[in-house]
Amino acid sequence: MTNHWEDIKNADLVLIMGGNAAEAHPVGFKWVIEAKQRNKAKLIVVDPRFTRSAAMADYYAPLRAGSDIAFLGGVVNYLLSNNKIQTEYVRNYTNATFIVGEGYRFEDGIFSGYDAEARKYDNASWGYEKEGDYAKVDMTMEHPRCVLQIMKQHYSRYTPEMVEQITGTPRDKFLKVCEMIASTSTTDRVMTVMYALGWTQHSIGSQIIRTAAIMQLLLGNVGQLGGGVNALRGHSNIQGLTDLGLLSTNLPGYLSLPRDSEQDLATYYAARALKPLRPNQMSYWQNYPKFFVSMQKAWFGDAATAENDWAYHYLPKWDRLYDVLVAFELMNQGKLNGYFCQGFNPVGSFPNKKKIIAGLSKLKYLVTMDPLNTETSEFWQNFGESNDVKSEEIQTTVFRLPTCCFAEEDGSITNSSRWLQWHWKGANPPGEAKPDMEIMAELFLRLRNAYRKDGGAFPDPILNLDWKYRVPHAPTASELAMESNGKALAELTDAATGNVILKAGQQVSSFAQLRDDGSTACGCWIYAGSWTEAGNMMARRDNSDPWNNGQTPNWAWCWPVNRRILYNAASAAPDGKPWDAKRRLVFWNGKQWTGSDVPDYKADANPADAERMQPFIMTAEGVARLFAPSGMADGPLPEHYEPFESPLTRNPMHPNNAKAMSNPAARVFKGDMEAFGKPSEFPYVATSYRLTEHFHYWTKNALSNAILQPEQFIEIGEELAKAKGIAQGDRVKVSSNRGFIKAVAVVTKRIQQLTVDGQKVDTVGLPNHWGYVGLTKPGYLVNTLTPFVGDANTQTPEYKSFTVNIEKI
Ligand SMILES: Nc1nc2c(c(=O)[nH]1)N[C@H]1C(S)=C(S)[C@@H](COP(=O)(O)OP(=O)(O)OC[C@H]3O[C@@H](n4cnc5c(=O)[nH]c(N)nc54)[C@H](O)[C@@H]3O)O[C@H]1N2
Ligand SMILES: Nc1nc2c(c(=O)[nH]1)N[C@H]1C(S)=C(S)[C@@H](COP(=O)(O)OP(=O)(O)OC[C@H]3O[C@@H](n4cnc5c(=O)[nH]c(N)nc54)[C@H](O)[C@@H]3O)O[C@H]1N2
Ligand SMILES: [Mo]
């Protein structure tokens, strides 16, 4: 989240789209109710289904799954063509004024630089026009190649007629939503956007979220109390997972693992520590070396030296992505022979179950680390129709390592608000179960011994990993948390005054203290400040709210530097005064930046300076990017493409260009293109989702949850049920081009038939939960049906829009 849960109460308008917070985030959803009661805020829900969130909404609009860019692109067009934008915010705080180079093109659905063979873009032509090191701007925003004009042209195609044609949302409903959203373009009204998987789980997921960000920026709603673009995260600590860099090409604190082409440190830095693109801008990533060197010192201690470039050569350099889809692809190709599933049940959770099981069947060994038995740890068993495998042909050895649950250990959990909240062990783990940390430590120590004894191709990174825990086979959560925070390795003095800032061994209090000369160590720079000399800040439980605006600065700790709202300097106008006195967040008091949050800014940057520093300090531009000259795999501006399985045979936006049917830059493995279903055989849109009574695949092990939701069902709209002769409670077979499942029909008014591109389109809804392990009636797993393709940027699978057929059994 750019903002945080409690801050939702400050909104005047809440848009829930691409999520169902009342169901999947029922505790956080109370802040929406709070906003309704406090501010008479209105709630809009846009979802293919009339959800539990929709039941609380002031306005609900349906849309076809997978068509959100068309919808939001239509909103952007509405705002631009009706001049419902916060013009001074857009002019000063976004790259609307930046001039794009002459080489940029967008033709027939494809951006310039496309290589159809490789399904990839070269983004060289998407850059700004430069004058020396700086990008050129036109503050009048009239230059034909400035971002505002390019956007106007790009989104002019997203007319209300086109939106209706693609999304199936009736035009009057779409226009009503536009009107409500446009009401927040004034400085005294703010909208928040809450989304989750209804946006991410698409082959165009990242670009859907960018469209929302563009909309919020045009309205001036980013950096404000009650505003922002708010990702409601999934598992309780999934925010912590990405913060600590557990994705295969990430490093802690959103640093990134070097690419194969970056064999030396200077090349690596050059692509990350970017010089400002405008005069007097901060471009905060210029500090990258401080964070990187401190991380290497935390990992490799004395083995990371200035002479060896801080052990840069210890880091693997990636030649291709290693996301989960790739891992299973490689298994299927016989190129990966061992796999660890730590708290991960891919047979349940990853697409195309048949391909997942075929991959696991080719492994030499599989390790599961889990408190429970899962479909994955049992994948080799033949469960009959639902999992028709030939057990006798599978040679994979499965090791099951029982772990404990969060309540059986101390630690911190980072929530969607970026708050690190410490928790304390409530019970001892049962039987042989051990904390994940101990299992990992044991594995490491044994591996290190094996390398010590037998050598190996490159043992240095493993032999030199710093492992100074009090009990080496059982590091504690406190030790790891202190390591993440970081400490001084030598006495640190202030360069200007010579005063001692920290003595050697003391915990740093902020990432501003980190150095690139090896005198500091820090496991995760954004967590610097979470465990300082004053103690464990994550354990704080003071909920006082000094400004009465929900910032509660002494409740737990929030990254970065306890800043609760990101980009908060944008809450003030260019003169440093709040845009809206009633919504004061941070502001210039004549001498410095101050207010109810830690300013996301340089404290003494005077707004009166001729070349004012701009509030988006993390970008080289100093402003937010409406147009993304780099960073996106699939284009600088979001464009609607059809899901890889669509009920249509053409993209209504580009009816004559088959290349622009689905995301041209999404990766599709050999053989998977053929596995996508055709609308003639699989005419219905299917989407999959959660129920409050479940947690993914695990709560089916708990009797009370199993009683509440005993078996797989499918939600079918009344029109479709009638056409198919399906009655409430009938059993149906649901098939995609990859397999079938069986389910009980729930015939409902909650899913409407929509008219899309001139044809009637029906949607069915599949809650994702039941499998063949646990106490519920055995089910077949929804991911039997889903396609093996992901978002072009994140590789998140396309679980939210695929196609099926249904038959009454
Ligand atoms: N009770 C419970 N809570 C959970 C979980 C759980 O298993 N059980 N899981 C947690 C996890 S890991 C996560 S990631 C979050 C997920 O949180 P959410 O994303 O809110 O949950 P979902 O139910 O997957 O999907 C939300 C909604 O997206 C809608 N949708 C589907 N396709 C589209 C589309 O194309 N456009 C739009 N606008 N909407 C669409 C669906 O109809 C559904 O109502 O929930 C977390 N909370
Ligand atoms: N069709 C479809 N598929 C989906 C989704 C969807 O919306 N539709 N959503 C996707 C999303 S967002 C997610 S997050 C995934 C979830 O997919 P998974 O993460 O694979 O599934 P879970 O059942 O949430 O959790 C996996 C295991 O973690 C174990 N576990 C719990 N606590 C601990 C612990 O402390 N240590 C260890 N080692 N294990 C523990 C649980 O017992 C469980 O077996 O599913 C994805 N798959
Ligand atoms: Mo998730």
XYZ file of N, CA and C in Angstrom, residues 66-205:
420
model
N -10.948 -9.611 -16.816
C -9.838 -9.399 -17.749
C -9.957 -8.129 -18.575
N -10.957 -7.305 -18.300
C -11.148 -6.118 -19.154
C -10.905 -4.798 -18.412
N -10.202 -4.851 -17.284
C -10.060 -3.650 -16.445
C -9.285 -2.513 -17.105
N -8.326 -2.831 -17.992
C -7.600 -1.719 -18.637
C -8.557 -0.931 -19.524
N -9.478 -1.655 -20.172
C -10.457 -0.951 -21.010
C -11.312 -0.035 -20.129
N -11.740 -0.553 -18.972
C -12.581 0.235 -18.067
C -11.807 1.460 -17.564
N -10.631 1.204 -16.985
C -9.860 2.304 -16.388
C -9.304 3.244 -17.455
N -8.960 2.681 -18.617
C -8.512 3.530 -19.730
C -9.656 4.466 -20.122
N -10.868 3.961 -20.036
C -12.051 4.782 -20.308
C -12.201 5.889 -19.269
N -11.893 5.559 -18.015
C -11.948 6.589 -16.966
C -10.894 7.664 -17.247
N -9.689 7.229 -17.633
C -8.615 8.190 -17.940
C -9.067 9.107 -19.083
N -9.660 8.514 -20.106
C -10.160 9.315 -21.227
C -11.212 10.318 -20.752
N -12.118 9.865 -19.888
C -13.169 10.742 -19.353
C -12.544 11.928 -18.608
N -11.550 11.627 -17.761
C -10.922 12.690 -16.964
C -10.216 13.686 -17.871
N -9.491 13.165 -18.875
C -8.733 14.050 -19.759
C -9.663 14.859 -20.648
N -10.703 14.214 -21.177
C -11.522 14.956 -22.142
C -12.529 15.881 -21.464
N -12.838 15.638 -20.199
C -13.741 16.560 -19.496
C -12.993 17.510 -18.568
N -11.667 17.538 -18.722
C -10.817 18.364 -17.871
C -11.121 18.177 -16.382
N -11.218 16.931 -15.995
C -11.416 16.614 -14.581
C -10.098 16.101 -14.008
N -9.063 16.889 -14.182
C -7.781 16.503 -13.589
C -7.340 17.622 -12.651
N -6.484 17.257 -11.682
C -5.952 18.300 -10.785
C -4.726 18.882 -11.481
N -4.967 19.891 -12.298
C -3.966 20.339 -13.269
C -2.609 20.694 -12.647
N -2.599 21.427 -11.541
C -1.296 21.858 -11.004
C -0.509 20.681 -10.430
N -1.221 19.720 -9.891
C -0.558 18.490 -9.421
C 0.060 17.772 -10.616
N -0.730 17.621 -11.663
C -0.262 16.912 -12.857
C 0.936 17.639 -13.468
N 0.857 18.939 -13.553
C 1.924 19.720 -14.163
C 3.236 19.603 -13.356
N 3.101 19.696 -12.038
C 4.306 19.763 -11.203
C 4.818 18.417 -10.720
N 3.925 17.472 -10.503
C 4.327 16.246 -9.815
C 4.313 14.989 -10.683
N 3.981 15.125 -11.968
C 4.019 13.946 -12.838
C 4.864 14.272 -14.071
N 5.129 13.252 -14.857
C 5.926 13.512 -16.066
C 5.058 13.916 -17.260
N 3.858 14.439 -16.984
C 2.993 14.940 -18.069
C 3.708 15.968 -18.941
N 4.655 16.690 -18.353
C 5.358 17.760 -19.065
C 6.560 17.257 -19.861
N 6.958 16.020 -19.624
C 8.189 15.514 -20.258
C 7.948 15.213 -21.738
N 8.973 15.495 -22.536
C 8.838 15.296 -23.983
C 9.451 13.950 -24.366
N 8.648 13.167 -25.043
C 9.090 11.834 -25.446
C 9.818 11.944 -26.788
N 10.847 11.127 -26.964
C 11.673 11.177 -28.180
C 10.877 10.914 -29.456
N 11.470 11.299 -30.582
C 10.749 11.197 -31.861
C 10.508 9.770 -32.313
N 11.299 8.853 -31.795
C 11.194 7.473 -32.277
C 9.999 6.695 -31.724
N 9.336 7.248 -30.703
C 8.239 6.494 -30.077
C 7.024 6.365 -31.000
N 6.511 5.146 -31.107
C 5.323 4.885 -31.936
C 4.393 3.931 -31.220
N 3.110 4.056 -31.552
C 2.139 3.046 -31.134
C 1.234 2.819 -32.333
N 1.333 1.634 -32.928
C 0.578 1.386 -34.156
C -0.121 0.043 -34.091
N -1.428 0.082 -34.297
C -2.216 -1.142 -34.379
C -1.994 -2.060 -33.166
N -1.862 -1.449 -32.008
C -1.788 -2.237 -30.779
C -0.394 -2.617 -30.354
N 0.612 -2.207 -31.131
C 1.985 -2.604 -30.810
C 2.848 -1.345 -30.657
N 3.638 -1.315 -29.586
C 4.554 -0.188 -29.364
C 5.822 -0.396 -30.198
N 6.559 0.707 -30.400
C 7.795 0.590 -31.180
C 8.810 -0.286 -30.447
N 9.636 -0.976 -31.218
C 10.703 -1.798 -30.644
C 10.318 -3.255 -30.456
N 9.218 -3.694 -31.100
C 8.738 -5.047 -30.844
C 9.450 -6.090 -31.708
N 9.802 -7.189 -31.063
C 10.386 -8.333 -31.762
C 9.399 -9.493 -31.616
N 8.650 -9.747 -32.690
C 7.564 -10.727 -32.610
C 8.096 -12.129 -32.344
N 9.244 -12.422 -32.891
C 9.854 -13.739 -32.721
C 10.126 -14.023 -31.240
N 10.768 -13.042 -30.593
C 11.152 -13.205 -29.185
C 10.014 -12.842 -28.234
N 8.909 -12.280 -28.760
C 7.816 -11.755 -27.943
C 8.347 -10.759 -26.906
N 9.224 -9.856 -27.353
C 9.862 -8.911 -26.430
C 9.972 -7.533 -27.064
N 10.002 -6.520 -26.168
C 10.238 -5.148 -26.624
C 11.652 -4.717 -26.309
N 12.230 -3.923 -27.221
C 13.427 -3.155 -26.925
C 12.895 -1.747 -26.654
N 13.121 -1.214 -25.439
C 12.463 0.048 -25.082
C 13.269 1.296 -25.462
N 14.287 1.140 -26.287
C 15.155 2.287 -26.617
C 14.359 3.483 -27.145
N 13.279 3.233 -27.886
C 12.535 4.347 -28.495
C 11.500 4.965 -27.552
N 11.398 4.464 -26.325
C 10.386 5.012 -25.423
C 10.949 6.140 -24.543
N 12.241 6.465 -24.732
C 12.898 7.426 -23.829
C 12.501 8.869 -24.093
N 12.903 9.758 -23.171
C 12.613 11.190 -23.295
C 13.573 11.838 -24.287
N 13.144 12.965 -24.812
C 14.060 13.790 -25.585
C 14.993 14.479 -24.583
N 16.297 14.444 -24.875
C 17.261 14.933 -23.886
C 17.936 16.218 -24.341
N 18.406 16.951 -23.336
C 19.266 18.114 -23.577
C 20.410 17.918 -22.599
N 21.549 17.446 -23.084
C 22.610 17.032 -22.160
C 22.125 15.838 -21.351
N 22.328 15.898 -20.024
C 21.895 14.788 -19.160
C 20.407 14.849 -18.831
N 19.808 16.008 -19.109
C 18.439 16.218 -18.641
C 17.374 15.959 -19.712
N 16.215 15.520 -19.222
C 15.078 15.343 -20.120
C 14.449 16.708 -20.379
N 13.933 16.884 -21.583
C 13.273 18.155 -21.918
C 11.832 18.138 -21.419
N 11.372 19.299 -20.965
C 9.982 19.402 -20.514
C 9.321 20.611 -21.164
N 8.001 20.573 -21.195
C 7.226 21.735 -21.644
C 6.161 21.973 -20.586
N 6.377 23.007 -19.756
C 5.474 23.230 -18.625
C 4.058 23.632 -19.069
N 3.907 24.024 -20.329
C 2.548 24.336 -20.798
C 1.783 23.058 -21.156
N 2.499 21.968 -21.270
C 1.933 20.661 -21.620
C 1.225 20.685 -22.977
N 1.742 21.535 -23.878
C 1.111 21.625 -25.200
C 1.941 20.988 -26.307
N 3.200 20.759 -26.044
C 4.068 20.128 -27.043
C 3.435 18.808 -27.499
N 3.359 18.590 -28.822
C 2.655 17.380 -29.293
C 3.280 16.079 -28.793
N 4.550 16.115 -28.427
C 5.160 14.881 -27.925
C 5.340 14.887 -26.401
N 4.703 15.820 -25.705
C 4.804 15.746 -24.241
C 3.845 14.648 -23.772
N 4.142 14.094 -22.607
C 3.405 12.923 -22.141
C 1.900 13.176 -22.081
N 1.490 14.367 -21.643
C 0.050 14.618 -21.540
C -0.627 14.477 -22.902
N 0.013 15.049 -23.927
C -0.593 14.986 -25.269
C -0.577 13.554 -25.813
N 0.516 12.843 -25.568
C 0.587 11.450 -26.036
C -0.496 10.620 -25.351
N -0.685 10.889 -24.054
C -1.726 10.153 -23.325
C -3.116 10.480 -23.843
N -3.336 11.767 -24.109
C -4.662 12.171 -24.614
C -4.986 11.404 -25.884
N -3.967 11.332 -26.750
C -4.172 10.637 -28.010
C -4.403 9.139 -27.756
N -3.566 8.562 -26.924
C -3.632 7.124 -26.664
C -5.003 6.731 -26.101
N -5.479 7.474 -25.129
C -6.727 7.076 -24.462
C -7.980 7.610 -25.135
N -7.817 8.460 -26.175
C -9.020 8.949 -26.868
C -9.772 7.782 -27.507
N -9.091 6.669 -27.734
C -9.746 5.498 -28.333
C -10.646 4.776 -27.329
N -10.465 5.071 -26.036
C -11.245 4.388 -24.997
C -12.539 5.152 -24.715
N -13.367 5.229 -25.746
C -14.640 5.946 -25.618
C -15.615 5.119 -24.787
N -16.658 5.740 -24.247
C -17.659 4.967 -23.500
C -18.222 3.807 -24.336
N -18.356 4.013 -25.647
C -18.874 2.948 -26.517
C -17.893 1.775 -26.532
N -16.602 2.122 -26.703
C -15.580 1.071 -26.757
C -15.489 0.358 -25.402
N -15.583 1.111 -24.319
C -15.529 0.505 -22.979
C -16.660 -0.516 -22.841
N -17.842 -0.112 -23.236
C -18.982 -1.025 -23.127
C -18.784 -2.264 -24.002
N -18.268 -2.032 -25.190
C -18.070 -3.145 -26.135
C -17.090 -4.188 -25.573
N -16.052 -3.723 -24.882
C -15.032 -4.654 -24.376
C -15.405 -5.229 -23.008
N -15.863 -4.350 -22.120
C -16.059 -4.791 -20.723
C -17.431 -5.404 -20.486
N -18.410 -5.029 -21.318
C -19.781 -5.470 -21.081
C -20.484 -4.648 -20.005
N -19.787 -3.701 -19.399
C -20.414 -2.823 -18.401
C -21.389 -1.894 -19.126
N -22.650 -1.880 -18.737
C -23.577 -0.969 -19.405
C -23.061 0.479 -19.329
N -23.232 1.198 -20.452
C -22.618 2.520 -20.577
C -23.040 3.484 -19.459
N -24.324 3.433 -19.092
C -24.778 4.371 -18.059
C -24.083 4.081 -16.722
N -23.847 2.814 -16.457
C -23.152 2.472 -15.201
C -21.702 2.927 -15.242
N -21.068 2.696 -16.386
C -19.683 3.135 -16.531
C -19.590 4.657 -16.338
N -20.506 5.391 -16.974
C -20.443 6.854 -16.885
C -20.741 7.349 -15.476
N -21.599 6.631 -14.774
C -21.885 6.997 -13.382
C -20.615 6.840 -12.533
N -19.888 5.739 -12.759
C -18.635 5.521 -12.020
C -17.634 6.635 -12.366
N -17.541 6.977 -13.663
C -16.629 8.064 -14.076
C -16.944 9.351 -13.331
N -18.228 9.674 -13.273
C -18.654 10.919 -12.646
C -18.282 10.935 -11.158
N -18.492 9.803 -10.493
C -18.153 9.729 -9.065
C -16.645 9.879 -8.866
N -15.885 9.178 -9.706
C -14.419 9.246 -9.580
C -13.934 10.671 -9.870
N -14.510 11.286 -10.910
C -14.069 12.630 -11.319
C -14.324 13.664 -10.219
N -15.249 13.370 -9.325
C -15.537 14.326 -8.241
C -14.336 14.509 -7.322
N -13.338 13.617 -7.426
C -12.177 13.755 -6.536
C -11.008 14.468 -7.230
N -11.267 15.107 -8.369
C -10.174 15.843 -9.021
C -9.942 17.187 -8.337
N -10.844 17.601 -7.467
C -10.632 18.858 -6.735
C -9.660 18.596 -5.587
N -9.091 19.676 -5.042
C -8.080 19.495 -3.988
C -8.711 19.084 -2.661
N -10.016 19.253 -2.521
C -10.627 18.957 -1.221
C -11.335 17.597 -1.183
N -11.199 16.815 -2.253
C -11.794 15.472 -2.227
C -10.765 14.441 -2.687
N -10.748 13.310 -1.969
C -9.738 12.291 -2.259
C -10.385 10.912 -2.341
N -9.902 10.139 -3.299
C -10.362 8.746 -3.433
C -9.208 7.800 -3.096
N -9.529 6.686 -2.478
C -8.542 5.622 -2.330
C -8.940 4.469 -3.249
N -7.936 3.728 -3.691
C -8.183 2.565 -4.534
C -7.669 1.337 -3.805
N -8.528 0.333 -3.643
C -8.139 -0.909 -2.987
C -8.245 -2.048 -3.997
N -7.130 -2.739 -4.201
C -7.151 -3.841 -5.171
C -6.336 -5.002 -4.642
N -6.539 -6.155 -5.253
C -5.701 -7.317 -4.940
C -5.607 -8.163 -6.202
N -6.033 -9.431 -6.111
C -5.731 -10.360 -7.193
C -6.608 -10.220 -8.426
N -7.780 -9.584 -8.261
C -8.620 -9.356 -9.435
C -7.886 -8.474 -10.446
N -6.812 -7.812 -9.998
C -5.979 -7.049 -10.933
C -4.646 -7.738 -11.234
N -4.072 -8.397 -10.230
C -2.718 -8.914 -10.476
C -2.707 -10.189 -11.310
N -3.753 -11.036 -11.153
C -3.688 -12.364 -11.769
C -4.205 -12.363 -13.213
N -3.548 -11.564 -14.022
C -3.889 -11.452 -15.445
C -2.587 -11.320 -16.235
N -2.632 -11.681 -17.488
C -1.424 -11.522 -18.313
C -1.112 -10.040 -18.545
N -2.059 -9.154 -18.173
C -1.830 -7.706 -18.256
C -1.928 -7.069 -16.868
N -1.678 -7.877 -15.817
C -1.917 -7.430 -14.440
C -1.159 -6.159 -14.053
